[in-house]
Amino acid sequence: MTPDPNPNPTPAEEPTGPGRDAGAGRDAGAGRDAGGDAGAGAGRDAGAGAGRDEATAALGAAEGAEAADAVGAHTTATGTRTLAAVTHAAFFLLLGASVARFLLHHPGEPRTPWVIALGATLALLYVLGPAVGAAPTLRRLLWLGVVVATWVVLVLLAPSFAWCAVPLFYTALRTLPPRAAVVLVALLTALVVAAQLRLSPSFDPNLLLAPPAVAALATAVFVHMERQTRAQRTLIDDLIRTRRELAATERREGTLAERQRLSMEIHDTLAQHLSSQQMLLQAADRTWDSDPATARAHVRTATDTAARGLAEARRLVHDLAPPELAGGGRLADALRALDAGPDIEVRFHLEGTPAALPDRAESALLRIAQGALANVREHSGARTAALTLSFLGDQVVLDVADDGHGFTEPREPRADAPGRGHGLPAIRARVRQLGGTVTLESAPGEGTVLSAAIPLEPVR
């Protein structure tokens, strides 16, 4: 220690000497203890609440964006499937009625085998339609051309098959560009009119006007539905984009609020403790030779201040831990309390003798389980999921299995792979930080099993 430069101060100098330092140290410690702890506790509680509110708002915005995306996709898919089902049913109903009418009115004619063969060919071609895809590719266009050509030959042989053109209207409108589809619909309508006039023993104006009216109505309804679908898709896309922007904004605000809270916590607790320790140790240094008793008192006070600072630091770390593990909660209990939504049953199994885990490992395993169950809920279509926590001596393993539809896992996961979620990359990153490994086993129709293994010995 450096000796005090003025070991015998005069009365006038005493306010600036070691007595003042000791008093200042005690006042700093006492003042901080009396008001600082209460203020820090209140600030911590208020800041933690604000930070959690921001995080909750961000999570709600993100979940809202995903929900809007899911609703939009579900609505569009449902409408498309409904229209396709109605069109297919109408086609086969009209085709069957046409075959029955032809056989009733023209039994035993030489053209009957040809009509039946062409009818079966048309049905087979129509059934093969979904196999060539719905997009207007070259295969789809060739398929439509063959179907229309077969139908034209069939109508020339048996005009009663003319009304099978109505479902073909929708097929053409869904496959071709609008102008080309309207031209094809007009040609099919003209052929329907000619076929109906051939069947009529005398001229009937209804046969001349009804087919164009039906074709115009079908085209107008389809075009209106397409416009409504496009408008709905645009609105949904705008909603999704807005919700995602809101979610990003909420995340940024939550991050900034949490950073501000932590900075205030550190300033009001750890920084004040360190400042008090510095003042006390400086006072002890000045009085070490002249007044050893006072110096030792300063050192003891600094030790107490350091202990309180350590306690505050531990409380800060505790505030950053998952709330499920707060208050000394057990990892097994936190995992047992997880769920994946009202439609999925989650079961928990504990294997082996539980061992004490570092807080970081417990927090990571809990977050991994939550992320995996979120993937199960959003993507798997599963009815049940199982969480298994296994203590295997040198490592702890968390398995998350579901009975969903599964998927084909790429050999090398890519960071730029398309997809909406970030669950698997986040899980791999958490486990990699702890020196562990992640394995994923899945196959279409056989569910998915995710396994995260973390060594119990710290990685050096």
Tab-separated table of N, CA and C in Angstrom, residues 52 76 97 131 153 201 224 245 255 262 270 274 303 324 335 345 361 384 408 411 414 454:
chain	number	residue	atom	x	y	z
A	52	ARG	N	-40.887	-8.421	-21.401
A	52	ARG	CA	-41.739	-9.565	-21.732
A	52	ARG	C	-42.942	-9.129	-22.546
A	76	THR	N	-57.552	-20.714	-50.586
A	76	THR	CA	-57.308	-20.900	-52.011
A	76	THR	C	-57.345	-22.379	-52.390
A	97	ALA	N	-74.509	-40.138	-69.061
A	97	ALA	CA	-75.855	-39.914	-69.597
A	97	ALA	C	-75.845	-39.954	-71.118
A	131	ALA	N	-52.565	-35.960	-63.690
A	131	ALA	CA	-51.199	-36.478	-63.736
A	131	ALA	C	-50.267	-35.566	-64.531
A	153	VAL	N	-64.519	-35.721	-82.410
A	153	VAL	CA	-64.825	-36.928	-83.200
A	153	VAL	C	-66.048	-37.634	-82.629
A	201	PRO	N	-85.594	-32.795	-84.962
A	201	PRO	CA	-86.280	-33.070	-86.236
A	201	PRO	C	-86.701	-31.796	-86.958
A	224	HIS	N	-65.301	-14.321	-63.172
A	224	HIS	CA	-65.580	-13.600	-61.923
A	224	HIS	C	-64.899	-14.280	-60.734
A	245	GLU	N	-44.134	-7.195	-41.361
A	245	GLU	CA	-43.437	-5.947	-41.047
A	245	GLU	C	-43.695	-5.535	-39.604
A	255	THR	N	-36.237	-5.931	-28.734
A	255	THR	CA	-34.795	-6.061	-28.521
A	255	THR	C	-34.210	-4.795	-27.911
A	262	LEU	N	-31.531	-3.988	-19.648
A	262	LEU	CA	-30.294	-4.572	-19.135
A	262	LEU	C	-29.253	-3.491	-18.824
A	270	LEU	N	-24.738	-3.459	-10.782
A	270	LEU	CA	-23.333	-3.848	-10.857
A	270	LEU	C	-22.416	-2.632	-10.902
A	274	LEU	N	-19.551	-1.730	-8.137
A	274	LEU	CA	-18.138	-1.563	-8.488
A	274	LEU	C	-17.634	-0.180	-8.091
A	303	THR	N	-15.785	-6.010	0.589
A	303	THR	CA	-16.111	-7.429	0.401
A	303	THR	C	-17.612	-7.650	0.439
A	324	GLU	N	-40.113	-20.916	-17.342
A	324	GLU	CA	-40.482	-22.252	-16.893
A	324	GLU	C	-39.452	-22.842	-15.932
A	335	LEU	N	-40.648	-29.716	-19.239
A	335	LEU	CA	-40.943	-30.469	-20.462
A	335	LEU	C	-42.290	-31.165	-20.369
A	345	GLU	N	-51.764	-34.680	-28.886
A	345	GLU	CA	-51.473	-35.186	-27.547
A	345	GLU	C	-49.959	-35.320	-27.378
A	361	ALA	N	-27.554	-25.405	-20.472
A	361	ALA	CA	-28.014	-26.635	-21.109
A	361	ALA	C	-29.505	-26.843	-20.886
A	384	THR	N	-50.251	-37.251	-32.313
A	384	THR	CA	-49.547	-37.436	-31.039
A	384	THR	C	-48.075	-37.089	-31.230
A	408	THR	N	-38.988	-35.810	-46.630
A	408	THR	CA	-37.691	-36.297	-47.084
A	408	THR	C	-36.644	-35.303	-46.642
A	411	ARG	N	-29.802	-34.434	-47.495
A	411	ARG	CA	-28.574	-34.947	-46.892
A	411	ARG	C	-27.772	-33.851	-46.211
A	414	ARG	N	-29.232	-26.847	-45.928
A	414	ARG	CA	-28.672	-25.602	-46.415
A	414	ARG	C	-29.308	-24.435	-45.689
A	454	ILE	N	-26.508	-33.688	-25.908
A	454	ILE	CA	-25.607	-32.683	-25.333
A	454	ILE	C	-24.713	-33.377	-24.321
